[in-house]
PDB file of C-alpha atoms in Angstrom:
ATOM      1  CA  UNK A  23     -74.506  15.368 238.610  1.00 55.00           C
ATOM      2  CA  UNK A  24     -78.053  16.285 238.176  1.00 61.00           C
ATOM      3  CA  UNK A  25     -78.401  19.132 241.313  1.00 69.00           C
ATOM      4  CA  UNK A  26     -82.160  18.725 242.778  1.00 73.00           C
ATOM      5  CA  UNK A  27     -84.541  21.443 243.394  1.00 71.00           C
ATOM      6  CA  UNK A  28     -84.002  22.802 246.924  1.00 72.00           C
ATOM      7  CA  UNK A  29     -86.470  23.847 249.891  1.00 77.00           C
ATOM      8  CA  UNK A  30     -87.375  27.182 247.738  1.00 83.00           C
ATOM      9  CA  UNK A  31     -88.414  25.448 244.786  1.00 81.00           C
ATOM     10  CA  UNK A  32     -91.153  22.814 246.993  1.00 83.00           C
ATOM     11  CA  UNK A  33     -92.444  25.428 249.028  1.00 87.00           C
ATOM     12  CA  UNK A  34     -93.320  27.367 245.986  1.00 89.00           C
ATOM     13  CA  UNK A  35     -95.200  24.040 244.234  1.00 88.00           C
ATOM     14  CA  UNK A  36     -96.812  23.076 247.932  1.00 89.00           C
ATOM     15  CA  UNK A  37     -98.188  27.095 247.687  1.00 90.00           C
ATOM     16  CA  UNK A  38     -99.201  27.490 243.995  1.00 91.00           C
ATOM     17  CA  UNK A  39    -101.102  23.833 244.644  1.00 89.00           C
ATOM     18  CA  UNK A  40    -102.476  24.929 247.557  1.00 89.00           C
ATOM     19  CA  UNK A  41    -103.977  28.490 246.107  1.00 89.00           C
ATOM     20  CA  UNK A  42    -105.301  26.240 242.826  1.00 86.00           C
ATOM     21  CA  UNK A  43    -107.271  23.661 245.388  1.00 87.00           C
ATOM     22  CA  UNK A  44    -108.318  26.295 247.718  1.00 88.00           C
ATOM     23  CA  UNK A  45    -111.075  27.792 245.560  1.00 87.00           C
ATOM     24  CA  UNK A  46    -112.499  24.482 245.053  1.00 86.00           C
ATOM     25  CA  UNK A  47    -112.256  23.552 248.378  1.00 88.00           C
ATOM     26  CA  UNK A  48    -113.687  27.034 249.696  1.00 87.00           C
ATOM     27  CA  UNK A  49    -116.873  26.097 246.921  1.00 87.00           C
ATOM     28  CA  UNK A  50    -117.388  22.835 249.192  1.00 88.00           C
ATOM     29  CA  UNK A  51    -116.881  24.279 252.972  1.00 88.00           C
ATOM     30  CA  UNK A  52    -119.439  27.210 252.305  1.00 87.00           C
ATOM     31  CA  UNK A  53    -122.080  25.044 252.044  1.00 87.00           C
ATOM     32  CA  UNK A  54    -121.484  22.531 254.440  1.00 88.00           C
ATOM     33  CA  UNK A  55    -122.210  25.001 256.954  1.00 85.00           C
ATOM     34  CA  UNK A  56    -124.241  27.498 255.305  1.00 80.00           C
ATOM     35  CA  UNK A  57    -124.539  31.193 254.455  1.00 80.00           C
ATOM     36  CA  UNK A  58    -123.421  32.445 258.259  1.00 81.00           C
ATOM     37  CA  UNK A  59    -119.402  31.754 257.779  1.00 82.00           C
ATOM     38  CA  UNK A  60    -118.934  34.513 254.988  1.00 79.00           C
ATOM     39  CA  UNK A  61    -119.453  36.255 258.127  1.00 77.00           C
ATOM     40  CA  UNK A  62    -117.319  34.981 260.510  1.00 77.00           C
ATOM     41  CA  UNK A  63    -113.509  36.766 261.314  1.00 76.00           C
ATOM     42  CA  UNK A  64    -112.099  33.604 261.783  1.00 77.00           C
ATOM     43  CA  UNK A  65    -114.112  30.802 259.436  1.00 79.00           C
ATOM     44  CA  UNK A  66    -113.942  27.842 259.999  1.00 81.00           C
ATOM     45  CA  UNK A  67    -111.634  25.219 257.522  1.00 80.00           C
ATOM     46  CA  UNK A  68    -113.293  21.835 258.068  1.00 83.00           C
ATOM     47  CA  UNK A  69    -116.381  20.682 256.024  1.00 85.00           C
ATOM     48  CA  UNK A  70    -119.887  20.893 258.379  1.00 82.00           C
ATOM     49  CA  UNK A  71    -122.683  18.457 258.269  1.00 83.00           C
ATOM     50  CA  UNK A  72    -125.279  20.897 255.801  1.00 86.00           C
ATOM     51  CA  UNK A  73    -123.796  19.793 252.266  1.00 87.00           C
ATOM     52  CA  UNK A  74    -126.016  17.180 250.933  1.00 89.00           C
ATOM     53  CA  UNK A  75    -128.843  19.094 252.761  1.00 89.00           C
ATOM     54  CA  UNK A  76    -128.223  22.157 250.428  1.00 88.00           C
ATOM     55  CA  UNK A  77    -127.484  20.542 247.342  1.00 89.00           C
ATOM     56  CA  UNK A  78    -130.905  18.199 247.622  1.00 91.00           C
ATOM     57  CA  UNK A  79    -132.188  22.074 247.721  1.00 90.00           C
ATOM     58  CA  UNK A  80    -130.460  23.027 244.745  1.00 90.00           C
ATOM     59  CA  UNK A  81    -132.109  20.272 243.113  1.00 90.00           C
ATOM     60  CA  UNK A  82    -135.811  21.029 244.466  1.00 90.00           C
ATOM     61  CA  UNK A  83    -135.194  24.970 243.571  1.00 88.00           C
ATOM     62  CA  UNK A  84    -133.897  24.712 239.310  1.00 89.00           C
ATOM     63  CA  UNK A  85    -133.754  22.422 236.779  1.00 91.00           C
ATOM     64  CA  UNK A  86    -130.654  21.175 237.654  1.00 91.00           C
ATOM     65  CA  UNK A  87    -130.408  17.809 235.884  1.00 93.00           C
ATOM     66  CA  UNK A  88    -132.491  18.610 232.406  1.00 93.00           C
ATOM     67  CA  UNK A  89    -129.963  21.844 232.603  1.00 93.00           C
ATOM     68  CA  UNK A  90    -126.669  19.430 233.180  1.00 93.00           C
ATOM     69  CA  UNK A  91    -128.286  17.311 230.573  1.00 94.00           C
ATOM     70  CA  UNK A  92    -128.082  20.141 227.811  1.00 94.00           C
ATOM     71  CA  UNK A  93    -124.741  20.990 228.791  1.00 94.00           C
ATOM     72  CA  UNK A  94    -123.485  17.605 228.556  1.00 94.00           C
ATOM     73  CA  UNK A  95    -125.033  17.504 224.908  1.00 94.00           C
ATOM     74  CA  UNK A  96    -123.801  20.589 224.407  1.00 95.00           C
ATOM     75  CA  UNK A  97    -120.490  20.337 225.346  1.00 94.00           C
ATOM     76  CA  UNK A  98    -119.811  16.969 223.924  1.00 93.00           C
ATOM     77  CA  UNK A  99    -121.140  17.915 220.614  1.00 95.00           C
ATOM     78  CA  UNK A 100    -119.059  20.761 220.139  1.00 95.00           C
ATOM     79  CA  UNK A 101    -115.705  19.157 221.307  1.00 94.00           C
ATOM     80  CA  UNK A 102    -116.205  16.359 219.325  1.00 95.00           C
ATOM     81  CA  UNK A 103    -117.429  18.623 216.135  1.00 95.00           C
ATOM     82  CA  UNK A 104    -114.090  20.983 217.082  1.00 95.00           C
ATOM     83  CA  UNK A 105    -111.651  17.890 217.008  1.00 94.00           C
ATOM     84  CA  UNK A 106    -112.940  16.342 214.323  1.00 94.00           C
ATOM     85  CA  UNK A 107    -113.539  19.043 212.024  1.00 94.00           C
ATOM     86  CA  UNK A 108    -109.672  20.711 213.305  1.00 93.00           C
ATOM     87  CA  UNK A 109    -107.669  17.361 213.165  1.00 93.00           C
ATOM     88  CA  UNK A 110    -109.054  17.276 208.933  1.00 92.00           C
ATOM     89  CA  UNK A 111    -108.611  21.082 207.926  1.00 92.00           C
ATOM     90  CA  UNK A 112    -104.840  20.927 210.491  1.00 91.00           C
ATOM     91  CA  UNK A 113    -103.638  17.643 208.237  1.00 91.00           C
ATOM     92  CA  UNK A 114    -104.191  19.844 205.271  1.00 90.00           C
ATOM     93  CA  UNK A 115    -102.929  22.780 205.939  1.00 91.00           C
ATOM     94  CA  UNK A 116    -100.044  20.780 207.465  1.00 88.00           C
ATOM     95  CA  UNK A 117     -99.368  17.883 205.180  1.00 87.00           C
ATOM     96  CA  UNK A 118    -101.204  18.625 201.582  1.00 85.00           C
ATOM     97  CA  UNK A 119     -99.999  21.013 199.220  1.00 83.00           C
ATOM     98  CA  UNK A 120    -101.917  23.180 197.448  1.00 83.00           C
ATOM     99  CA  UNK A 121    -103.207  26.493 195.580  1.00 86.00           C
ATOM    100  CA  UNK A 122    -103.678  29.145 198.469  1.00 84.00           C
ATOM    101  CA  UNK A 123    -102.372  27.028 201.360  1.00 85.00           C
ATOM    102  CA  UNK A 124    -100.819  29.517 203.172  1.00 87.00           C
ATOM    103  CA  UNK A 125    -103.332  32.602 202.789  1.00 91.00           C
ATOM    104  CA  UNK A 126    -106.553  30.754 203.810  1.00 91.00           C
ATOM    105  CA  UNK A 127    -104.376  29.624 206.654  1.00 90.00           C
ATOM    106  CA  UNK A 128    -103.509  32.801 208.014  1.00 90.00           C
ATOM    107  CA  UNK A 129    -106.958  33.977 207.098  1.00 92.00           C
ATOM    108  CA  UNK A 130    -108.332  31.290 209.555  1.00 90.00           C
ATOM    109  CA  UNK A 131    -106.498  32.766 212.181  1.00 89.00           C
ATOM    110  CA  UNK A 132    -107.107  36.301 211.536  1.00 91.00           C
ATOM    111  CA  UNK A 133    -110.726  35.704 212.572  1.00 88.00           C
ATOM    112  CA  UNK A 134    -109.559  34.803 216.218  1.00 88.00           C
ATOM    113  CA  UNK A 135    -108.954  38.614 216.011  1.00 87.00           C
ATOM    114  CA  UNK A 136    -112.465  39.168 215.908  1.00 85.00           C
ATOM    115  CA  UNK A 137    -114.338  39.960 219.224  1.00 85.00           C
ATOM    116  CA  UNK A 138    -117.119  36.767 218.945  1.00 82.00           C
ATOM    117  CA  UNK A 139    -119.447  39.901 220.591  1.00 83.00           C
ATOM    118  CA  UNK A 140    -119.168  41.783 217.592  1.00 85.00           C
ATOM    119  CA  UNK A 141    -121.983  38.409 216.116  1.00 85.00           C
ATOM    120  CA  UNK A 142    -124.157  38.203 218.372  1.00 90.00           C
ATOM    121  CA  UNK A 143    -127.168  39.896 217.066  1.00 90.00           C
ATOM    122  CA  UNK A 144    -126.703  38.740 213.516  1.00 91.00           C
ATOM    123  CA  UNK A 145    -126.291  35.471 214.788  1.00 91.00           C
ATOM    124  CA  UNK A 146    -129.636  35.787 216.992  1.00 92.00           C
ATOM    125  CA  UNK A 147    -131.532  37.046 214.060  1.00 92.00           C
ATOM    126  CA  UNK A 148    -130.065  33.790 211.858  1.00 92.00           C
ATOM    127  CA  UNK A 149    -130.715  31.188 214.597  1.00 92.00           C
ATOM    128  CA  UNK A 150    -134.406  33.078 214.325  1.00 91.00           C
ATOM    129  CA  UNK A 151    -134.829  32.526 210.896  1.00 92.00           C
ATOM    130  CA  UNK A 152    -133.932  29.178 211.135  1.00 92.00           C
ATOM    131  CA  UNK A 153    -136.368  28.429 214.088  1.00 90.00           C
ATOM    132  CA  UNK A 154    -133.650  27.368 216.257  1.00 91.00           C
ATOM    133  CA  UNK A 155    -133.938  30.272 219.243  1.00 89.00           C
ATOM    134  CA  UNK A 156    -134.542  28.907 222.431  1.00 88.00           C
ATOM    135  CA  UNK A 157    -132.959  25.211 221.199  1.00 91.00           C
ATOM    136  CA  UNK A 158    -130.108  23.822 221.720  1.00 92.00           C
ATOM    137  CA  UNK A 159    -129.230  23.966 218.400  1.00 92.00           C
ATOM    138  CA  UNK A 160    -128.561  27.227 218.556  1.00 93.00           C
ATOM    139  CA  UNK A 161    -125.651  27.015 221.094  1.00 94.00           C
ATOM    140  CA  UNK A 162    -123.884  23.583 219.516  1.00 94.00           C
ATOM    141  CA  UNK A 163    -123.986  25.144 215.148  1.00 93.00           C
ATOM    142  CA  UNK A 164    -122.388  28.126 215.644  1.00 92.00           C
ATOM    143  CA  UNK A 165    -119.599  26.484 217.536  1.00 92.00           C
ATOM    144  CA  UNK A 166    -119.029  23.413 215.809  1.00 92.00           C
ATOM    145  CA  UNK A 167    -115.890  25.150 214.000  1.00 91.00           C
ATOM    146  CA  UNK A 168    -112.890  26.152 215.724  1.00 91.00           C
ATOM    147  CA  UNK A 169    -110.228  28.718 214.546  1.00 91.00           C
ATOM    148  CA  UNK A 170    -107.924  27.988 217.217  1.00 93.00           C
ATOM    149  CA  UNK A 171    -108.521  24.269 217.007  1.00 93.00           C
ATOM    150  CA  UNK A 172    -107.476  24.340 213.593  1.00 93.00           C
ATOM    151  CA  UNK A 173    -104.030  26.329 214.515  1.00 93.00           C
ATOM    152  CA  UNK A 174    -103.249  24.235 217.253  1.00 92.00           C
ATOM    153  CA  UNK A 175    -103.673  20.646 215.202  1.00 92.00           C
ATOM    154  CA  UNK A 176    -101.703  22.558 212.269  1.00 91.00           C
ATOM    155  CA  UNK A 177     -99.114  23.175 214.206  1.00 89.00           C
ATOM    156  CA  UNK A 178     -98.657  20.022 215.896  1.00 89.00           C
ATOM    157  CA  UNK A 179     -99.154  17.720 213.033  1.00 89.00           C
ATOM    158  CA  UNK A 180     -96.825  19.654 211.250  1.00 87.00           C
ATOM    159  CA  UNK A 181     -93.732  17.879 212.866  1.00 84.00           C
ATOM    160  CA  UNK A 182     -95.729  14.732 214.328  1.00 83.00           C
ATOM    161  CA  UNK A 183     -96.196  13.247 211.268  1.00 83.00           C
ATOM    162  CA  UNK A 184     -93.480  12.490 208.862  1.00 83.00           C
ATOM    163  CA  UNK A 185     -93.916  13.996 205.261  1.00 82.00           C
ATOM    164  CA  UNK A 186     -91.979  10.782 204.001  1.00 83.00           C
ATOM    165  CA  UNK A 187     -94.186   8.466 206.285  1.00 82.00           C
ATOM    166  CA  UNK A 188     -96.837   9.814 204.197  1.00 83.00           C
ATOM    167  CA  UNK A 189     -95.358   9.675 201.157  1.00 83.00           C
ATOM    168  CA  UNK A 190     -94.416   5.821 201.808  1.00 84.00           C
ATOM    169  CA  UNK A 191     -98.242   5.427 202.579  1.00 81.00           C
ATOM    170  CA  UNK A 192     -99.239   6.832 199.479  1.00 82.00           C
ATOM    171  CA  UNK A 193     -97.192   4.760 197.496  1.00 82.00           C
ATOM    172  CA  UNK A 194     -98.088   1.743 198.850  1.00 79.00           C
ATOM    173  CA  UNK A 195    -101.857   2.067 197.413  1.00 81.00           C
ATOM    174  CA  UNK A 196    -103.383   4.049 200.565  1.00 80.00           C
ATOM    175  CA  UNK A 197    -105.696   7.043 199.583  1.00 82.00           C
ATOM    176  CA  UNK A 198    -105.211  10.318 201.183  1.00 84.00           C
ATOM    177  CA  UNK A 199    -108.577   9.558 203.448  1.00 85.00           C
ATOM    178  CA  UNK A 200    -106.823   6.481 204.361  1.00 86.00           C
ATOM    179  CA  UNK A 201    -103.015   7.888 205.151  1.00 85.00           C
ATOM    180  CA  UNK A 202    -105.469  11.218 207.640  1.00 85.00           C
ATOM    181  CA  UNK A 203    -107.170   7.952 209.335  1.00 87.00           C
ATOM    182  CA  UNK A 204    -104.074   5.588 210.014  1.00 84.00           C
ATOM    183  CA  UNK A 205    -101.479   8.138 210.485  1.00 84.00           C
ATOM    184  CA  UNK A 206    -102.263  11.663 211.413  1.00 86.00           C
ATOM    185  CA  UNK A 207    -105.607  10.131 214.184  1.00 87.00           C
ATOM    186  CA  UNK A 208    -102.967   7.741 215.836  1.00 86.00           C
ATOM    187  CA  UNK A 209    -100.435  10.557 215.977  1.00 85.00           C
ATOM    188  CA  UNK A 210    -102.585  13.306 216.727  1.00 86.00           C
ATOM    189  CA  UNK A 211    -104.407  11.518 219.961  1.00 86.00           C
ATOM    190  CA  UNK A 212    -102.325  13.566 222.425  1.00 84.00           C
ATOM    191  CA  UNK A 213    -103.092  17.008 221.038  1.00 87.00           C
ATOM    192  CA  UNK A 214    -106.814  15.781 220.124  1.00 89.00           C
ATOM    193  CA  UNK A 215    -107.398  15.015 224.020  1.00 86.00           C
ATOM    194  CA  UNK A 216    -105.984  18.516 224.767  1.00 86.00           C
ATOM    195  CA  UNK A 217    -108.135  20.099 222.198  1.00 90.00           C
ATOM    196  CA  UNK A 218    -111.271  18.296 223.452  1.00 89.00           C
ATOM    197  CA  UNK A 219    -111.041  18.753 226.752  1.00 88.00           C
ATOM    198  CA  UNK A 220    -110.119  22.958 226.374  1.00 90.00           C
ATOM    199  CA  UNK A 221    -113.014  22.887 224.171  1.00 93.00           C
ATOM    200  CA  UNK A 222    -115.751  20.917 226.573  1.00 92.00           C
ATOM    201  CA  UNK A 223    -114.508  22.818 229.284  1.00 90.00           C
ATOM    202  CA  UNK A 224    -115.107  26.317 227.182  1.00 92.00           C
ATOM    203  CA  UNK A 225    -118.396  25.406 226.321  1.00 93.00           C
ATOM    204  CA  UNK A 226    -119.689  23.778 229.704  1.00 93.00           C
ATOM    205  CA  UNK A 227    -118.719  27.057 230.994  1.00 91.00           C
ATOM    206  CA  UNK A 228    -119.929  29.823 228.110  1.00 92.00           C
ATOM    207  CA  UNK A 229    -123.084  31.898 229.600  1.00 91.00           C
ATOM    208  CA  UNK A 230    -122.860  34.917 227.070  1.00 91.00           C
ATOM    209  CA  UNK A 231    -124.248  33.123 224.183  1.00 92.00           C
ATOM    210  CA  UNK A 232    -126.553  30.473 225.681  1.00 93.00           C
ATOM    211  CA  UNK A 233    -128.511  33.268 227.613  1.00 92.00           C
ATOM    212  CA  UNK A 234    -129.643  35.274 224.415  1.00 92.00           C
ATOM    213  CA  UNK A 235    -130.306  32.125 222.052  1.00 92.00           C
ATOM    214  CA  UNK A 236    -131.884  29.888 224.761  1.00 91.00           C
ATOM    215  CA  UNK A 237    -134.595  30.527 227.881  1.00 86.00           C
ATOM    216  CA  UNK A 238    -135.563  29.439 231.198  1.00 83.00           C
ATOM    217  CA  UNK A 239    -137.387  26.406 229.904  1.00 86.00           C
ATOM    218  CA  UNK A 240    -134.244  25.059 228.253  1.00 89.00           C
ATOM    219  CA  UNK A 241    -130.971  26.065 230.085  1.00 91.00           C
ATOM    220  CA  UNK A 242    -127.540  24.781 230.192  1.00 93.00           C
ATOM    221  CA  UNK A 243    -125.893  24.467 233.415  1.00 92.00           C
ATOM    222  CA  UNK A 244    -124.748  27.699 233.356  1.00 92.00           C
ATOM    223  CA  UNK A 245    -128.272  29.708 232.869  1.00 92.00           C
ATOM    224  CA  UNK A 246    -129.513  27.430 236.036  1.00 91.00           C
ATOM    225  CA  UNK A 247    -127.127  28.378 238.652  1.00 90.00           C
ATOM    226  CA  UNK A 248    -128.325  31.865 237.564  1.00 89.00           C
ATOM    227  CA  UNK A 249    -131.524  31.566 238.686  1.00 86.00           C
ATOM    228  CA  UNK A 250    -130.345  31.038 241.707  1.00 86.00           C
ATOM    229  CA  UNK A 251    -129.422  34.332 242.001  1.00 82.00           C
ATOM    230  CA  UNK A 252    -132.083  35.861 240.714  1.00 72.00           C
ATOM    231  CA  UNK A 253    -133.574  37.098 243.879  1.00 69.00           C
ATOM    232  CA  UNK A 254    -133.375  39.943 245.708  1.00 76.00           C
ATOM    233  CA  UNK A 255    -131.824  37.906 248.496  1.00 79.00           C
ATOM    234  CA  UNK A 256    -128.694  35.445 247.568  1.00 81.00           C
ATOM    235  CA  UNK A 257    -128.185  32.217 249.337  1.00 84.00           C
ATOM    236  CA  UNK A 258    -124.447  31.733 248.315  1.00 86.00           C
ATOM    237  CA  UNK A 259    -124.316  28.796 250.423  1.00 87.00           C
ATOM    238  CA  UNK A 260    -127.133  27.487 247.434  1.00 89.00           C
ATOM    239  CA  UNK A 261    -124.882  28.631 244.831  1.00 89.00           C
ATOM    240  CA  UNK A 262    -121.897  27.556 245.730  1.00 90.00           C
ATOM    241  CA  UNK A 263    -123.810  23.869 245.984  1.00 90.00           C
ATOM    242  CA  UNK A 264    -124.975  23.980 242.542  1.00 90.00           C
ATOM    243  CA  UNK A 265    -120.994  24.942 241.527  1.00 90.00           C
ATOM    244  CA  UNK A 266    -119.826  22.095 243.197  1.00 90.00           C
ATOM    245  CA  UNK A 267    -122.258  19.842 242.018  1.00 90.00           C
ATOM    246  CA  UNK A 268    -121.738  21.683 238.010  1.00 90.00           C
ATOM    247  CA  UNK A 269    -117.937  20.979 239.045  1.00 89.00           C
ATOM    248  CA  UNK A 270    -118.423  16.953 239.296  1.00 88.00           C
ATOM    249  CA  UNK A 271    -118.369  16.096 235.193  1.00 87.00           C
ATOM    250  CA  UNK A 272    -115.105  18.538 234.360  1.00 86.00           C
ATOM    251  CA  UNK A 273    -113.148  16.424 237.197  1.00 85.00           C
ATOM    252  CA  UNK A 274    -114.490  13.023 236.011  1.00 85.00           C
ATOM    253  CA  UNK A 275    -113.348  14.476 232.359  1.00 83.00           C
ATOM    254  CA  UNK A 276    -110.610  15.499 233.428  1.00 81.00           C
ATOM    255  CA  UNK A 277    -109.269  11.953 234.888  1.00 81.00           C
ATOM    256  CA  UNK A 278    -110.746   9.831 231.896  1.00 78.00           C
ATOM    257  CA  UNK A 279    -108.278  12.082 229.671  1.00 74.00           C
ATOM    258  CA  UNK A 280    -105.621  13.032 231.857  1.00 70.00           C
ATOM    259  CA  UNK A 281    -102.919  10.279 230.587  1.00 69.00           C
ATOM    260  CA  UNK A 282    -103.646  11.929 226.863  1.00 64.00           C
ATOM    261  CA  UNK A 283    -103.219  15.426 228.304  1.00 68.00           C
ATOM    262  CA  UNK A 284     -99.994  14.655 230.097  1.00 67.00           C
ATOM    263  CA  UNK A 285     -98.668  12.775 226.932  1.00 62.00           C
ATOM    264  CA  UNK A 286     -99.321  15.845 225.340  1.00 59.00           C
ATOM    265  CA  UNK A 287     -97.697  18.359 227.444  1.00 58.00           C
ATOM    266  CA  UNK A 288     -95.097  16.216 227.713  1.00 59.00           C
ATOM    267  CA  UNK A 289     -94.232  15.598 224.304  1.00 56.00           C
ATOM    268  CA  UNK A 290     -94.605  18.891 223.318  1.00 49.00           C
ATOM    269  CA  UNK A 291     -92.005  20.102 226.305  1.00 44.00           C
ATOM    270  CA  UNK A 292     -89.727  17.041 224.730  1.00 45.00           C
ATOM    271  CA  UNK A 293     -89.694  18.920 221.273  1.00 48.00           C
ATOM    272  CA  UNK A 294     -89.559  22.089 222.343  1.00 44.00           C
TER     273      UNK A 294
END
């Protein structure tokens, strides 16, 4: 008989889910009642009336929609770029044999060694020369190549696709463009979602990079709810707002893909 987890093993779920939520939750009760409760000994834990009053100031004081705008191109770009370009080079290295394989592979992965600080200014002065600083070019090129996407759809179309499934496909006319689109996409949807939605969620929230190649004029999310910092004086109840709000498109991403990212937790605990 199966034995099922006891008292212990709930209380511990009902507390890790509870310390997860309670940030979020936390970015939401600040500024329904304002800047005075980070204050208070005893604060209190139900939402106030001030929300929707401070976020329609959020949206008077920065850019806030051209900035979620930019981040939403930006974002979607490079995850899309990142799955794409990752689920091609991951069938190769996985599935096609040839000259070199295995040392350009491990070459790929070497450069996650690299600190992506140690770039910076020679990628500044080559988004310069190319007339791209201060556009959003310059934040969605540089990134539209993964190292670790590439690893990650390597190793899981290693064993998701059969070499002999493959090999039937091959001899049955298809061309190797043809076997990568209706084999390795329709088996690699689960790890694809994954990919994506680490990737858009790495971008939406990168601020290094996008404050040296873009400016105030053009800002991603992340550059906006700067500004609102930028006084000598910070209304955290304002901040906190613009979080909340800047928190909205990773949840709704996160429920349009959640049955893929699921499937693919799932099934790679199963094979594990």
């Amino acid at each position: 008989m199966t034995r099922r987890p006891g008292f212990l093993v709930y209380g511990l779920l009902v507390a890790f889910i509870l310390g997860s939520v309670f940030p979020i939750y936390w970015s939401f009760l600040v500024p329904s009642h304002g800047n005075d409760i980070l204050t208070d000994k005893v604060p209190p834990l139900l939402p106030g009336g001030n929300f929707f009053s401070n976020a329609q100031q959020v949206l008077d004081t920065i850019p806030f929609w051209h900035a979620l705008m930019n981040s939403v191109i930006v974002s979607g770009s490079v995850a899309l770029s990142v799955v794409v370009f990752s689920t091609l080079a991951g069938f190769a290295f996985a599935k096609l044999q040839f000259r070199g394989s295995n040392v350009l592979f491990v070459l790929v992965v070497l450069t996650m060694a690299v600190p992506t600080q140690l770039g910076i200014i020679p990628l500044y002065m080559a988004m310069a020369d190319f007339g791209w600083a201060g556009h959003l070019q310059a934040v969605i090129v540089p990134n539209l190549v993964s190292a670790f996407g590439v690893f990650w759809m390597r190793q899981y179309l290693a064993d998701a696709v059969p070499s002999e499934l493959i090999e039937a496909a091959r001899s049955d006319g298809c061309s190797m463009i043809r076997v990568f689109w209706h084999v390795a996409v329709p088996a690699s949807r689960p790890a694809a979602a994954m990919l994506g939605l680490f990737t858009f969620m790495q971008s939406w929230n990168d601020f290094l990079w996008p404050l040296i190649a873009l400016d105030q004029n053009n800002p991603t999310i992340q550059l906006a709810l700067e500004q609102l910092q930028a006084g000598y004086y910070v209304n955290y109840a304002l901040v906190l707002a613009g979080t909340t709000l800047a928190t909205i498109p990773i949840f709704l991403l996160f429920v349009a893909v959640g049955r893929q990212l699921v499937a693919g937790i799932m099934q790679g605990a199963v094979k594990g």
